[in-house]
Short mmCIF file of C-alpha atoms and ligand atoms in Angstrom, two decimals:
data_model
loop_
_atom_site.label_atom_id
_atom_site.label_comp_id
_atom_site.label_asym_id
_atom_site.label_seq_id
_atom_site.Cartn_x
_atom_site.Cartn_y
_atom_site.Cartn_z
CA MET A 1 61.66 337.28 255.50
CA ARG A 2 58.38 335.54 254.79
CA ASP A 3 56.91 338.85 253.72
CA ASN A 4 59.73 339.51 251.38
CA ALA A 5 59.51 336.11 249.84
CA ALA A 6 55.69 336.64 249.21
CA HIS A 7 56.46 339.85 247.37
CA ILE A 8 58.50 338.01 244.84
CA ASN A 9 55.95 336.61 242.55
CA GLN A 10 54.27 340.06 242.30
CA GLU A 11 57.62 341.64 241.48
CA ARG A 12 58.66 339.27 238.82
CA PRO A 13 58.90 340.88 235.32
CA GLY A 14 55.81 340.11 233.31
CA GLN A 15 56.63 337.89 230.28
CA GLY A 16 57.39 340.03 227.23
CA LEU A 17 58.04 343.38 229.04
CA ALA A 18 61.70 343.15 228.13
CA GLU A 19 60.93 342.42 224.50
CA ILE A 20 58.48 345.34 224.21
CA LEU A 21 61.11 347.71 225.84
CA ARG A 22 63.80 346.50 223.54
CA ALA A 23 61.53 347.19 220.55
CA LEU A 24 60.49 350.69 221.78
CA LYS A 25 64.19 351.59 222.65
CA GLY A 26 65.31 350.49 219.29
CA SER A 27 62.92 352.72 217.39
CA PRO A 28 62.87 356.37 217.13
CA SER A 29 59.51 356.45 215.74
CA PRO A 30 56.28 354.94 217.20
CA VAL A 31 55.94 351.19 217.07
CA SER A 32 52.41 349.91 216.30
CA GLY A 33 50.51 347.67 218.58
CA GLU A 34 50.18 345.25 215.69
CA ALA A 35 53.91 345.18 215.05
CA LEU A 36 54.64 344.53 218.72
CA ALA A 37 52.01 341.89 218.92
CA GLY A 38 53.45 340.05 215.70
CA ARG A 39 56.91 340.19 217.13
CA LEU A 40 56.01 338.83 220.45
CA GLY A 41 53.23 336.38 219.33
CA LEU A 42 50.74 338.03 221.49
CA SER A 43 47.17 339.66 220.97
CA ARG A 44 47.02 343.44 220.76
CA ALA A 45 45.29 343.45 223.96
CA ALA A 46 47.95 341.51 225.60
CA VAL A 47 50.34 344.18 224.35
CA TRP A 48 48.23 346.95 225.72
CA LYS A 49 48.17 345.20 229.09
CA ARG A 50 51.88 345.06 229.10
CA ILE A 51 52.27 348.69 228.06
CA GLN A 52 49.99 349.63 231.13
CA ARG A 53 52.38 347.41 233.29
CA LEU A 54 55.42 349.28 232.14
CA LYS A 55 53.72 352.77 232.64
CA ALA A 56 52.95 351.54 236.27
CA ARG A 57 56.52 350.77 236.59
CA GLY A 58 57.43 354.38 235.67
CA TYR A 59 57.98 354.25 231.95
CA ALA A 60 56.59 357.20 230.20
CA ILE A 61 55.08 355.70 227.01
CA GLU A 62 53.09 357.75 224.49
CA GLY A 63 50.32 355.80 222.90
CA SER A 64 48.20 356.82 220.03
CA PRO A 65 45.70 354.37 218.42
CA ARG A 66 46.87 355.24 214.80
CA ARG A 67 50.66 355.43 215.13
CA GLY A 68 51.46 353.07 218.10
CA TYR A 69 53.60 353.46 221.11
CA ARG A 70 56.80 355.51 221.71
CA LEU A 71 59.04 355.43 224.77
CA LEU A 72 59.64 358.99 226.14
CA ALA A 73 61.52 358.19 229.27
CA ALA A 74 62.57 355.21 231.46
CA PRO A 75 62.80 355.40 235.16
CA ASP A 76 66.21 355.33 236.86
CA LYS A 77 65.56 351.93 238.41
CA LEU A 78 67.36 348.68 238.53
CA LEU A 79 64.25 346.95 237.19
CA PRO A 80 64.56 343.26 236.03
CA GLU A 81 63.61 344.05 232.34
CA GLU A 82 66.49 346.58 232.16
CA VAL A 83 69.00 344.44 233.97
CA ALA A 84 68.13 341.23 232.11
CA PRO A 85 70.44 341.81 229.18
CA GLY A 86 73.34 341.33 231.69
CA LEU A 87 72.32 337.84 232.75
CA GLY A 88 74.66 334.93 231.73
CA ALA A 89 73.79 331.87 229.67
CA ARG A 90 75.33 329.38 232.13
CA TYR A 91 75.65 330.60 235.68
CA LEU A 92 74.04 334.01 236.44
CA LYS A 93 70.85 333.22 234.70
CA GLY A 94 68.54 334.84 237.14
CA PRO A 95 65.88 335.19 238.19
CA ILE A 96 66.16 338.87 239.17
CA HIS A 97 64.17 339.85 242.15
CA HIS A 98 63.91 343.58 242.48
CA PHE A 99 62.69 345.57 245.53
CA GLU A 100 62.08 349.22 246.35
CA SER A 101 63.48 348.52 249.73
CA LEU A 102 64.62 345.53 251.58
CA PRO A 103 66.43 345.08 255.05
CA SER A 104 69.38 343.57 253.23
CA THR A 105 69.74 341.97 249.85
CA ASN A 106 72.15 339.48 251.36
CA ASP A 107 69.61 338.42 254.06
CA LEU A 108 66.98 337.84 251.34
CA ALA A 109 69.42 335.93 248.99
CA LYS A 110 70.40 333.69 252.00
CA ASP A 111 66.78 333.01 252.85
CA LEU A 112 66.13 332.21 249.12
CA GLY A 113 69.20 330.01 249.14
CA ALA A 114 67.92 328.14 252.16
CA ARG A 115 64.62 327.59 250.25
CA GLY A 116 66.44 326.04 247.23
CA ALA A 117 66.53 328.99 244.90
CA PRO A 118 68.68 328.19 241.90
CA GLU A 119 72.27 329.38 241.37
CA GLY A 120 72.43 332.64 239.65
CA THR A 121 69.43 334.16 241.53
CA VAL A 122 69.97 337.93 241.75
CA VAL A 123 68.48 340.00 244.37
CA VAL A 124 68.49 343.91 244.02
CA ALA A 125 67.02 346.69 245.89
CA GLU A 126 66.73 350.50 245.54
CA SER A 127 67.54 350.99 249.27
CA GLN A 128 68.39 348.80 252.30
CA THR A 129 66.96 349.51 255.84
CA ARG A 130 69.64 347.25 257.48
CA GLY A 131 72.45 346.96 254.82
CA ARG A 132 75.41 345.18 256.34
CA GLY A 133 79.10 345.63 255.60
CA ARG A 134 81.98 343.61 256.78
CA LEU A 135 83.21 343.21 260.28
CA GLY A 136 79.75 343.86 261.57
CA ARG A 137 79.23 347.49 260.26
CA ASP A 138 76.29 349.05 258.71
CA TRP A 139 76.33 349.75 254.96
CA ASN A 140 74.83 353.09 254.09
CA SER A 141 72.08 352.51 251.59
CA PRO A 142 70.00 355.48 250.66
CA PRO A 143 67.34 355.08 248.04
CA GLY A 144 68.06 355.30 244.30
CA VAL A 145 71.60 356.35 244.44
CA GLY A 146 73.57 353.23 245.18
CA LEU A 147 73.82 349.64 243.88
CA TYR A 148 72.80 347.06 246.33
CA VAL A 149 72.90 343.54 244.71
CA SER A 150 73.43 340.05 246.10
CA LEU A 151 74.22 336.98 243.90
CA LEU A 152 73.22 333.51 244.89
CA LEU A 153 75.94 330.78 244.07
CA ARG A 154 76.25 327.10 244.62
CA PRO A 155 79.86 326.21 243.78
CA PRO A 156 80.68 322.58 244.38
CA LEU A 157 83.66 323.45 246.63
CA PRO A 158 84.94 323.39 250.18
CA PRO A 159 84.48 326.40 252.40
CA GLU A 160 88.05 327.15 252.46
CA GLU A 161 87.63 328.80 248.75
CA LEU A 162 85.26 331.45 250.14
CA PRO A 163 87.96 334.15 250.03
CA GLN A 164 88.84 333.37 246.48
CA ILE A 165 85.17 333.89 245.43
CA THR A 166 85.24 337.27 247.15
CA LEU A 167 88.48 338.22 245.29
CA THR A 168 86.86 337.13 242.15
CA ALA A 169 83.80 339.31 242.87
CA ALA A 170 86.15 342.22 243.52
CA VAL A 171 87.75 341.83 240.18
CA ALA A 172 84.47 341.65 238.38
CA ALA A 173 83.10 344.84 240.28
CA VAL A 174 86.34 346.80 239.43
CA LYS A 175 86.12 345.83 235.92
CA ALA A 176 82.53 346.81 235.70
CA VAL A 177 83.30 350.17 237.26
CA ARG A 178 86.16 350.83 234.83
CA ARG A 179 84.20 349.91 231.86
CA VAL A 180 81.16 351.95 232.58
CA THR A 181 82.92 355.03 234.02
CA GLY A 182 86.37 354.98 232.79
CA LEU A 183 87.69 355.68 236.19
CA ALA A 184 90.88 353.91 237.24
CA ALA A 185 89.42 352.32 240.37
CA GLY A 186 91.47 349.94 242.43
CA ILE A 187 91.02 347.22 244.83
CA LYS A 188 92.24 347.47 248.55
CA TRP A 189 92.73 344.12 250.29
CA PRO A 190 90.60 342.14 250.46
CA ASN A 191 87.74 343.58 248.58
CA ASP A 192 87.21 347.24 248.87
CA LEU A 193 86.57 349.34 245.80
CA LEU A 194 88.79 352.41 246.01
CA TRP A 195 89.30 355.78 244.10
CA GLN A 196 92.04 358.00 245.20
CA GLY A 197 92.11 356.45 248.54
CA ARG A 198 88.59 356.66 249.22
CA LYS A 199 86.01 353.97 249.50
CA LEU A 200 83.62 353.43 246.54
CA GLY A 201 82.12 350.11 247.52
CA GLY A 202 82.80 346.71 249.11
CA ILE A 203 81.70 343.05 249.00
CA LEU A 204 80.20 341.01 251.80
CA THR A 205 80.34 337.16 251.07
CA GLU A 206 78.33 334.78 253.35
CA MET A 207 77.92 331.22 253.13
CA GLU A 208 75.83 328.16 254.47
CA THR A 209 78.00 325.10 254.72
CA GLU A 210 77.32 321.24 255.10
CA ALA A 211 79.91 318.94 256.14
CA ASP A 212 82.94 320.01 254.23
CA ARG A 213 81.24 321.66 251.29
CA ILE A 214 79.49 325.01 250.54
CA ARG A 215 75.77 324.46 250.44
CA HIS A 216 75.24 327.97 248.96
CA LEU A 217 76.84 331.26 249.16
CA VAL A 218 75.76 334.94 248.76
CA VAL A 219 78.02 337.61 247.24
CA GLY A 220 76.76 341.04 248.23
CA LEU A 221 78.05 344.07 246.36
CA GLY A 222 77.53 347.63 247.45
CA VAL A 223 78.64 350.59 245.39
CA ASN A 224 78.22 354.38 245.93
CA VAL A 225 77.12 355.27 242.50
CA ASN A 226 75.31 358.70 242.44
CA ASN A 227 75.62 359.71 246.05
CA ARG A 228 76.24 363.48 246.53
CA ASP A 229 76.91 363.39 250.03
CA PHE A 230 77.58 360.98 253.01
CA PRO A 231 76.86 360.84 256.69
CA PRO A 232 79.35 362.66 258.74
CA GLU A 233 81.08 359.60 259.90
CA LEU A 234 81.83 358.41 256.34
CA ALA A 235 82.30 361.73 254.78
CA PRO A 236 86.02 361.68 255.34
CA THR A 237 86.70 358.42 253.79
CA ALA A 238 83.87 357.59 251.27
CA THR A 239 83.16 358.71 247.81
CA SER A 240 80.88 357.87 244.87
CA LEU A 241 81.38 357.31 241.14
CA ALA A 242 79.28 360.50 240.31
CA LEU A 243 81.58 362.49 242.72
CA ALA A 244 84.83 360.84 241.31
CA GLY A 245 83.73 361.31 237.79
CA GLY A 246 81.87 364.63 237.97
CA GLY A 247 78.61 363.27 236.64
CA PRO A 248 75.75 360.95 237.22
CA VAL A 249 76.30 357.09 236.32
CA SER A 250 73.68 354.68 235.13
CA ARG A 251 73.13 352.16 237.76
CA VAL A 252 71.54 349.93 235.28
CA ARG A 253 74.67 349.92 232.97
CA LEU A 254 76.84 349.25 236.04
CA LEU A 255 74.85 346.34 237.32
CA THR A 256 74.65 344.79 233.74
CA ALA A 257 78.35 345.23 233.38
CA TYR A 258 78.98 343.59 236.88
CA LEU A 259 76.87 340.57 235.95
CA GLU A 260 78.58 340.13 232.55
CA GLU A 261 82.10 340.26 234.18
CA PHE A 262 81.08 338.13 237.00
CA GLU A 263 79.69 335.45 234.57
CA VAL A 264 83.16 335.20 232.76
CA LEU A 265 85.23 335.16 235.78
CA TYR A 266 83.01 332.75 237.70
CA GLU A 267 83.29 330.21 234.76
CA ARG A 268 87.10 330.60 235.03
CA PHE A 269 86.95 330.25 238.74
CA LEU A 270 84.93 326.89 238.56
CA ALA A 271 87.38 325.75 235.89
CA ARG A 272 90.09 326.08 238.61
CA ALA A 273 91.82 328.85 236.97
CA PHE A 274 91.88 331.11 240.07
CA GLY A 275 95.66 331.87 239.27
CA ASP A 276 94.67 333.91 236.35
CA ILE A 277 91.92 335.66 238.34
CA LEU A 278 94.57 336.49 241.07
CA ALA A 279 96.90 337.97 238.47
CA GLU A 280 94.09 340.38 237.52
CA TRP A 281 93.40 341.10 241.05
CA LYS A 282 96.87 342.07 241.55
CA GLU A 283 96.88 344.52 238.59
CA TYR A 284 94.08 346.45 240.11
CA ALA A 285 95.61 346.26 243.76
CA VAL A 286 96.50 349.42 245.47
CA THR A 287 97.76 347.77 248.51
CA LEU A 288 100.88 345.65 247.52
CA GLY A 289 104.17 347.09 247.84
CA ARG A 290 103.13 349.53 250.30
CA ALA A 291 103.51 350.03 254.02
CA VAL A 292 100.15 349.02 255.76
CA THR A 293 98.64 348.55 259.12
CA VAL A 294 96.09 345.83 259.41
CA ARG A 295 93.58 346.03 262.09
CA GLN A 296 92.11 342.95 263.53
CA GLY A 297 89.92 343.92 266.42
CA PRO A 298 92.31 345.33 269.03
CA ARG A 299 95.42 343.81 267.25
CA GLU A 300 97.46 345.71 264.71
CA ILE A 301 99.85 344.23 262.25
CA SER A 302 102.16 346.72 260.60
CA GLY A 303 104.63 346.34 257.78
CA LEU A 304 105.17 345.87 254.00
CA ALA A 305 102.24 344.39 252.05
CA LEU A 306 104.30 342.05 250.05
CA GLU A 307 101.93 339.64 248.32
CA VAL A 308 98.41 338.04 248.18
CA ALA A 309 98.80 334.13 248.52
CA PRO A 310 96.74 331.82 246.24
CA ASP A 311 94.27 331.42 249.08
CA GLY A 312 93.67 335.09 249.27
CA ALA A 313 95.74 335.82 252.47
CA LEU A 314 97.70 339.13 252.55
CA LEU A 315 101.32 338.54 253.25
CA VAL A 316 103.09 341.37 255.47
CA GLN A 317 106.63 341.55 256.14
CA THR A 318 106.65 342.88 259.62
CA ARG A 319 110.45 343.02 260.00
CA PRO A 320 113.36 341.52 258.07
CA GLY A 321 112.86 337.72 257.88
CA GLU A 322 109.50 337.76 259.31
CA ILE A 323 106.30 337.44 257.12
CA VAL A 324 102.83 337.31 258.68
CA ARG A 325 99.93 335.68 256.88
CA VAL A 326 96.75 337.95 257.44
CA THR A 327 93.48 336.24 256.63
CA SER A 328 91.07 338.81 258.23
CA GLY A 329 90.57 342.31 259.26
CA GLU A 330 91.09 345.38 257.39
CA ILE A 331 93.83 347.78 256.32
CA ALA A 332 93.66 351.14 258.15
CA PRO A 333 92.80 353.92 255.74
C1 BTN B 401 82.02 346.25 253.03
O1 BTN B 401 82.00 346.28 254.40
O2 BTN B 401 82.88 346.79 252.49
C2 BTN B 401 81.12 345.35 252.36
C3 BTN B 401 79.67 346.15 251.95
C4 BTN B 401 78.59 345.14 251.38
C5 BTN B 401 77.38 345.90 251.17
C6 BTN B 401 76.52 345.00 250.30
S1 BTN B 401 75.02 346.10 249.71
C7 BTN B 401 74.28 344.60 249.09
C8 BTN B 401 74.58 343.70 250.03
N1 BTN B 401 73.61 343.54 251.07
C9 BTN B 401 74.07 343.78 252.32
O3 BTN B 401 73.49 343.96 253.41
N2 BTN B 401 75.38 344.05 252.21
C10 BTN B 401 75.91 343.94 250.89
#
């Protein structure tokens, strides 16, 4: 963890990179160094240095002394300067820490949380070597095709409300997926993202508590975005946005949309309006009204999925007159 934390300052976006990119993206013709310098309040030499930094990050920028700079191509990376427009004004304000590879974005976010990093810190990686899923599973995290992101939050709430945050994150994720791809993705209780019965993504929420309140929590989202194939053990049940929709999807747009949706929902959540969020969750739920089998280790609970309670528990009618509250486990595929 120490090594990861040491990388952070080097990986931070240089001041002005996002502004330069915005200017270049917004102009079909070259933008002169002088114009950029004027807009950013920098010297031309400082602009030149930042252009070199962008090139080092993979941006193809043509520069001519007479005409100026033109953006030819941007790398397919979740770089902070690309994602920053999705940051919120109140809660998800960043900073964004981006890595080529991490063991797990959740682990680093937890570590940063323990060191006092602010609410709204975002950790994102192009790949994970020890990505973790729910119920102690691994999360398949190949480079450059998935979204692996963790948000650090500090809600002033008791630990019992953790499931509600997870459901909130699932609503944000499904809304982002729908907005960016148009795919009618759904949510399988408690927080799997599904498309036509196959798993697109999931959420792993972890927290640190003190006395009876949350000290900090980490909401980790993993989405299969542009995966073309899966390891044999996942192939029968997993899919990706690209496979579902027939073409590549911009991970930058997806992450930006997720951050935007999360900001709005988190504000509502903190304003104690979880009822509204739960109502939205139910709109997207593919679980309710169906016969389900919930696996809790060796235990299985079968019945009709009736409802989700305000605390996030699934209510399963196992036989007439008997309703079981399920707070953990997973629904068999
Ligand atoms: C699940 O099992 O459905 C939850 C999967 C959560 C995976 C994400 S990827 C980003 C974050 N870092 C992790 O190690 N896990 C979560």
